[in-house]
Amino acid sequence: MQAHVSIILPVHNAEPWLDECLRSVLQQDFEGTMELSVFNDASKDKSGAIIEKWRVKLEDSGVHVIIGGHDSPSPRGVGYSKNQAVAQSSGSYLCFLDSVFTANGPTVIMPTWFCSRAWFSHVGPFDEGGQGVPEDLLFFYEHLRKGGGVIRVDQSLLLYRYHLRAATHSVLEATIWTHRVHFLEEQALPRWAAFTIWNAGKQGRRLYRSLTAASQRKVVAFCDVDENKIRKGFYCHEDSQERPKPRIPILHFRAARPPFVICVKLDLTGGAFEDNLRSLHLQEGQDFLHFS
């Protein structure tokens, strides 16, 4: 019988975390039919034995288990493993799990956590470039390009564990930044004739320097709340090939005009930042984009 939900689990040398991960599958309170599709990506530890041990427990509880994999000398990466696990599964919906995750519910409203098989076929597959490729971010961007949306849920549905061997650490921050700037220029900036960068500090200047020359010419000002930065009056792009070199005004945020690209560290977006937005009566998605 076809499962309603397929839990997609790529595995590579996950021995320390796999018991807890698979226990979370067993403890789900989802009332529909579930199957677990595991793809073992050339693990050299005891991951295979742990999966076989849990196969019995899961199938006794009604969760069908499909196990695939390969024992090549080197792993082929998270994107490849996810795609293989999807291909061998049958569920109408796909719930993406990871050996470092603990699932607290079968539904996470994010396409790289949970989506229909039909939508995955429309958007996917995951990029199979291997180590250093942010396959989930690239899938998410393709999801947006093809008309997908984002829904916020307030309850905690997923626990993510960072560890030194996680594939996440192979993705350079510069790689993420490059993809994000490219997507910003592709999807948002063409709609605007001009815009303001909210942040005259390091992050805002970095964003400006990362833009193409055509996008840089659309930047009419930086804005900030820091009086020291505002007193400087302007930012000069010293590396520009243009003559004279561009000098972008730095304004107090109350004097600036939308649209804005808000460029701040996530850990800085606290209450004061939100109060500033409310004072300008801005509505997310209409007058500003948050770029962090």
CSV table of C-alpha atoms in Angstrom, one decimal:
chain,number,residue,atom,x,y,z
A,1,MET,CA,0.0,0.0,0.0
A,2,GLN,CA,1.3,3.5,-0.9
A,3,ALA,CA,2.2,5.5,2.1
A,4,HIS,CA,0.7,8.9,2.8
A,5,VAL,CA,4.1,10.4,4.0
A,6,SER,CA,7.6,9.2,3.1
A,7,ILE,CA,10.3,10.3,5.5
A,8,ILE,CA,13.4,10.9,3.5
A,9,LEU,CA,16.6,10.2,5.4
A,10,PRO,CA,20.1,10.5,3.9
A,11,VAL,CA,22.8,9.0,6.1
A,12,HIS,CA,26.6,9.3,6.1
A,13,ASN,CA,28.6,8.2,9.2
A,14,ALA,CA,25.8,9.1,11.5
A,15,GLU,CA,26.4,6.5,14.2
A,16,PRO,CA,26.4,8.9,17.2
A,17,TRP,CA,23.1,10.5,16.4
A,18,LEU,CA,21.2,7.8,14.4
A,19,ASP,CA,19.5,6.1,17.4
A,20,GLU,CA,17.9,9.4,18.6
A,21,CYS,CA,16.9,10.3,15.1
A,22,LEU,CA,15.2,7.0,14.3
A,23,ARG,CA,13.5,7.0,17.8
A,24,SER,CA,11.9,10.3,16.9
A,25,VAL,CA,10.4,8.6,13.8
A,26,LEU,CA,9.0,5.8,16.0
A,27,GLN,CA,7.5,8.4,18.4
A,28,GLN,CA,5.5,10.3,15.7
A,29,ASP,CA,1.8,10.8,16.5
A,30,PHE,CA,0.9,11.2,12.8
A,31,GLU,CA,-2.2,9.0,12.2
A,32,GLY,CA,-1.8,8.4,8.5
A,33,THR,CA,0.5,5.8,6.9
A,34,MET,CA,4.2,6.5,6.9
A,35,GLU,CA,7.3,4.9,5.4
A,36,LEU,CA,11.0,5.6,6.1
A,37,SER,CA,13.2,5.8,3.0
A,38,VAL,CA,16.9,5.6,4.0
A,39,PHE,CA,19.8,6.1,1.7
A,40,ASN,CA,23.2,5.1,3.2
A,41,ASP,CA,25.9,7.2,1.5
A,42,ALA,CA,29.0,5.1,1.8
A,43,SER,CA,29.1,5.1,5.6
A,44,LYS,CA,32.2,3.5,7.1
A,45,ASP,CA,30.9,3.4,10.7
A,46,LYS,CA,28.1,1.3,12.3
A,47,SER,CA,25.3,3.3,10.7
A,48,GLY,CA,24.1,0.3,8.5
A,49,ALA,CA,23.8,-1.9,11.6
A,50,ILE,CA,21.8,0.7,13.5
A,51,ILE,CA,19.4,1.2,10.6
A,52,GLU,CA,18.8,-2.6,10.4
A,53,LYS,CA,18.2,-2.7,14.1
A,54,TRP,CA,15.6,0.0,13.9
A,55,ARG,CA,14.0,-1.5,10.7
A,56,VAL,CA,12.5,-4.2,12.9
A,57,LYS,CA,11.1,-1.8,15.5
A,58,LEU,CA,9.7,0.6,12.9
A,59,GLU,CA,8.0,-2.1,10.8
A,60,ASP,CA,6.5,-3.7,13.9
A,61,SER,CA,4.9,-0.3,14.6
A,62,GLY,CA,3.6,-0.1,11.1
A,63,VAL,CA,6.2,2.1,9.4
A,64,HIS,CA,7.5,0.5,6.3
A,65,VAL,CA,11.3,0.9,5.8
A,66,ILE,CA,13.1,1.0,2.5
A,67,ILE,CA,16.9,1.0,2.6
A,68,GLY,CA,19.2,1.9,-0.2
A,69,GLY,CA,22.8,3.0,-0.5
A,70,HIS,CA,26.2,2.3,-1.9
A,71,ASP,CA,29.6,1.4,-0.4
A,72,SER,CA,31.9,3.4,-2.8
A,73,PRO,CA,35.1,4.7,-1.3
A,74,SER,CA,33.7,8.2,-1.1
A,75,PRO,CA,30.3,9.6,-0.4
A,76,ARG,CA,28.4,11.3,-3.2
A,77,GLY,CA,26.8,14.1,-1.1
A,78,VAL,CA,23.6,15.1,0.6
A,79,GLY,CA,21.8,16.2,-2.6
A,80,TYR,CA,22.5,12.9,-4.3
A,81,SER,CA,21.4,10.9,-1.2
A,82,LYS,CA,18.2,12.8,-0.9
A,83,ASN,CA,17.3,12.3,-4.5
A,84,GLN,CA,18.0,8.6,-4.3
A,85,ALA,CA,15.9,8.3,-1.1
A,86,VAL,CA,13.0,10.1,-2.9
A,87,ALA,CA,13.3,7.9,-6.0
A,88,GLN,CA,13.0,4.7,-3.9
A,89,SER,CA,10.0,6.0,-1.9
A,90,SER,CA,6.3,6.0,-2.7
A,91,GLY,CA,4.5,8.5,-0.4
A,92,SER,CA,2.4,11.4,-1.6
A,93,TYR,CA,4.2,13.7,0.7
A,94,LEU,CA,7.9,13.9,1.5
A,95,CYS,CA,9.2,14.7,4.9
A,96,PHE,CA,13.0,15.4,4.8
A,97,LEU,CA,14.8,14.3,7.9
A,98,ASP,CA,18.5,14.1,8.7
A,99,SER,CA,20.5,12.0,11.1
A,100,VAL,CA,21.3,15.1,13.1
A,101,PHE,CA,17.6,16.1,13.3
A,102,THR,CA,15.0,15.0,15.8
A,103,ALA,CA,11.5,15.2,14.2
A,104,ASN,CA,8.8,16.5,16.6
A,105,GLY,CA,6.1,16.4,14.0
A,106,PRO,CA,5.7,15.3,10.4
A,107,THR,CA,4.9,18.7,9.0
A,108,VAL,CA,7.3,21.6,8.7
A,109,ILE,CA,6.1,24.4,6.4
A,110,MET,CA,9.2,24.7,4.3
A,111,PRO,CA,9.8,22.9,1.0
A,112,THR,CA,13.2,21.5,2.1
A,113,TRP,CA,11.5,20.0,5.2
A,114,PHE,CA,8.2,19.0,3.9
A,115,CYS,CA,6.4,19.1,0.5
A,116,SER,CA,4.2,17.0,-1.8
A,117,ARG,CA,5.9,14.6,-4.2
A,118,ALA,CA,4.2,16.5,-7.1
A,119,TRP,CA,5.8,19.8,-6.0
A,120,PHE,CA,9.2,18.1,-5.5
A,121,SER,CA,8.9,16.8,-9.1
A,122,HIS,CA,8.0,20.3,-10.3
A,123,VAL,CA,10.9,22.0,-8.4
A,124,GLY,CA,13.6,19.4,-8.0
A,125,PRO,CA,15.7,17.5,-7.8
A,126,PHE,CA,18.3,18.6,-5.3
A,127,ASP,CA,21.7,19.8,-6.7
A,128,GLU,CA,24.1,16.9,-6.6
A,129,GLY,CA,27.3,19.0,-6.6
A,130,GLY,CA,28.4,17.4,-3.4
A,131,GLN,CA,30.5,18.9,-0.6
A,132,GLY,CA,30.3,22.6,-0.4
A,133,VAL,CA,27.1,23.0,-2.3
A,134,PRO,CA,24.0,24.4,-0.3
A,135,GLU,CA,21.6,22.0,-1.9
A,136,ASP,CA,18.7,23.0,0.4
A,137,LEU,CA,19.1,26.7,-0.3
A,138,LEU,CA,19.3,26.2,-4.1
A,139,PHE,CA,16.1,24.0,-3.9
A,140,PHE,CA,14.4,26.7,-1.9
A,141,TYR,CA,15.3,29.4,-4.4
A,142,GLU,CA,14.0,27.3,-7.2
A,143,HIS,CA,10.8,26.7,-5.2
A,144,LEU,CA,10.3,30.5,-5.1
A,145,ARG,CA,11.1,30.9,-8.8
A,146,LYS,CA,8.4,28.5,-9.6
A,147,GLY,CA,5.7,30.2,-7.6
A,148,GLY,CA,6.1,28.6,-4.2
A,149,GLY,CA,5.6,30.5,-1.0
A,150,VAL,CA,6.6,30.4,2.7
A,151,ILE,CA,4.4,29.9,5.7
A,152,ARG,CA,5.6,30.7,9.2
A,153,VAL,CA,4.7,28.4,12.1
A,154,ASP,CA,5.3,29.5,15.6
A,155,GLN,CA,5.5,26.1,17.3
A,156,SER,CA,8.8,24.3,17.5
A,157,LEU,CA,8.7,21.4,15.1
A,158,LEU,CA,12.3,20.5,14.5
A,159,LEU,CA,15.4,20.2,16.6
A,160,TYR,CA,18.7,20.8,14.6
A,161,ARG,CA,22.0,19.6,16.0
A,162,TYR,CA,25.2,21.2,14.9
A,163,HIS,CA,28.4,19.0,15.1
A,164,LEU,CA,31.9,19.3,13.7
A,165,ARG,CA,31.3,16.7,11.0
A,166,ALA,CA,28.1,18.1,9.7
A,167,ALA,CA,27.9,18.7,6.0
A,168,THR,CA,26.7,22.2,6.8
A,169,HIS,CA,30.3,23.2,7.7
A,170,SER,CA,31.5,22.4,4.2
A,171,VAL,CA,29.5,25.2,2.8
A,172,LEU,CA,31.4,28.4,3.0
A,173,GLU,CA,29.7,31.6,4.2
A,174,ALA,CA,31.0,33.3,1.0
A,175,THR,CA,29.1,30.7,-1.1
A,176,ILE,CA,25.9,31.4,0.7
A,177,TRP,CA,26.4,35.1,0.4
A,178,THR,CA,27.0,34.8,-3.4
A,179,HIS,CA,23.9,32.8,-4.0
A,180,ARG,CA,21.8,35.2,-1.9
A,181,VAL,CA,23.1,38.3,-3.7
A,182,HIS,CA,22.5,36.7,-7.1
A,183,PHE,CA,18.9,35.8,-6.1
A,184,LEU,CA,18.3,39.3,-4.8
A,185,GLU,CA,19.4,40.8,-8.1
A,186,GLU,CA,17.5,38.3,-10.1
A,187,GLN,CA,14.1,38.4,-8.3
A,188,ALA,CA,13.8,41.7,-6.5
A,189,LEU,CA,16.0,44.5,-7.7
A,190,PRO,CA,14.7,44.5,-11.3
A,191,ARG,CA,11.4,45.8,-9.9
A,192,TRP,CA,13.0,48.9,-8.4
A,193,ALA,CA,14.4,51.9,-10.2
A,194,ALA,CA,16.2,52.9,-7.0
A,195,PHE,CA,16.5,51.7,-3.4
A,196,THR,CA,18.2,52.4,-0.1
A,197,ILE,CA,20.4,50.1,1.8
A,198,TRP,CA,19.5,50.1,5.5
A,199,ASN,CA,22.9,49.7,7.2
A,200,ALA,CA,25.9,52.0,6.6
A,201,GLY,CA,28.2,49.6,8.4
A,202,LYS,CA,30.2,46.6,7.3
A,203,GLN,CA,27.2,44.4,6.1
A,204,GLY,CA,25.6,47.2,4.1
A,205,ARG,CA,28.9,48.2,2.4
A,206,ARG,CA,29.6,44.6,1.7
A,207,LEU,CA,26.2,44.2,0.0
A,208,TYR,CA,26.9,47.3,-2.1
A,209,ARG,CA,30.3,46.0,-3.2
A,210,SER,CA,28.8,42.6,-4.1
A,211,LEU,CA,26.2,44.1,-6.5
A,212,THR,CA,26.7,44.4,-10.2
A,213,ALA,CA,27.5,47.9,-11.5
A,214,ALA,CA,23.9,48.2,-12.8
A,215,SER,CA,22.5,47.4,-9.3
A,216,GLN,CA,25.0,49.7,-7.6
A,217,ARG,CA,23.7,52.6,-9.7
A,218,LYS,CA,20.3,52.0,-8.2
A,219,VAL,CA,21.5,52.6,-4.7
A,220,VAL,CA,20.5,56.2,-3.8
A,221,ALA,CA,21.5,56.1,-0.1
A,222,PHE,CA,22.6,54.2,2.9
A,223,CYS,CA,20.6,54.8,6.1
A,224,ASP,CA,21.4,54.1,9.7
A,225,VAL,CA,20.8,55.1,13.3
A,226,ASP,CA,24.5,55.5,14.2
A,227,GLU,CA,25.3,59.2,14.5
A,228,ASN,CA,29.0,58.6,13.8
A,229,LYS,CA,28.2,56.9,10.5
A,230,ILE,CA,25.7,59.6,9.6
A,231,ARG,CA,28.1,62.4,10.3
A,232,LYS,CA,30.5,61.0,7.7
A,233,GLY,CA,27.9,62.1,5.1
A,234,PHE,CA,28.7,59.6,2.4
A,235,TYR,CA,30.3,56.2,1.5
A,236,CYS,CA,32.9,56.3,-1.2
A,237,HIS,CA,33.4,53.1,-3.2
A,238,GLU,CA,37.1,53.2,-3.6
A,239,ASP,CA,37.4,50.0,-5.7
A,240,SER,CA,34.9,51.3,-8.4
A,241,GLN,CA,36.2,51.8,-11.9
A,242,GLU,CA,33.9,54.7,-12.4
A,243,ARG,CA,35.3,58.2,-12.4
A,244,PRO,CA,34.5,60.1,-10.3
A,245,LYS,CA,34.2,57.3,-7.8
A,246,PRO,CA,30.6,56.9,-6.5
A,247,ARG,CA,29.8,58.7,-3.2
A,248,ILE,CA,26.6,57.3,-1.7
A,249,PRO,CA,24.9,59.6,0.9
A,250,ILE,CA,24.4,58.2,4.4
A,251,LEU,CA,21.2,59.4,6.0
A,252,HIS,CA,19.3,58.9,9.3
A,253,PHE,CA,16.7,56.2,8.7
A,254,ARG,CA,13.9,58.8,9.3
A,255,ALA,CA,15.2,60.8,6.4
A,256,ALA,CA,15.5,57.9,4.0
A,257,ARG,CA,12.9,56.8,1.6
A,258,PRO,CA,11.8,53.3,0.6
A,259,PRO,CA,12.2,50.8,-0.9
A,260,PHE,CA,14.8,49.4,1.4
A,261,VAL,CA,17.1,46.4,1.5
A,262,ILE,CA,17.7,45.9,5.2
A,263,CYS,CA,21.1,44.3,5.6
A,264,VAL,CA,21.8,43.3,9.2
A,265,LYS,CA,23.1,40.4,11.2
A,266,LEU,CA,20.3,38.1,12.4
A,267,ASP,CA,21.3,38.5,16.0
A,268,LEU,CA,20.9,42.3,15.7
A,269,THR,CA,17.3,42.2,14.6
A,270,GLY,CA,15.8,42.8,18.0
A,271,GLY,CA,13.1,45.0,19.5
A,272,ALA,CA,14.8,48.3,18.7
A,273,PHE,CA,15.0,47.3,15.0
A,274,GLU,CA,11.4,46.3,14.9
A,275,ASP,CA,10.4,49.6,16.6
A,276,ASN,CA,12.2,51.5,13.9
A,277,LEU,CA,10.3,49.7,11.2
A,278,ARG,CA,7.0,50.3,12.9
A,279,SER,CA,7.8,54.0,13.2
A,280,LEU,CA,8.0,54.2,9.4
A,281,HIS,CA,4.8,52.2,9.0
A,282,LEU,CA,6.4,49.7,6.6
A,283,GLN,CA,4.8,46.4,5.7
A,284,GLU,CA,7.0,43.5,5.0
A,285,GLY,CA,7.0,42.5,1.3
A,286,GLN,CA,5.9,45.9,0.1
A,287,ASP,CA,8.5,48.5,1.0
A,288,PHE,CA,11.6,46.5,2.2
A,289,LEU,CA,13.5,43.3,1.9
A,290,HIS,CA,15.5,41.8,4.8
A,291,PHE,CA,18.9,40.7,3.7
A,292,SER,CA,21.1,39.3,6.4
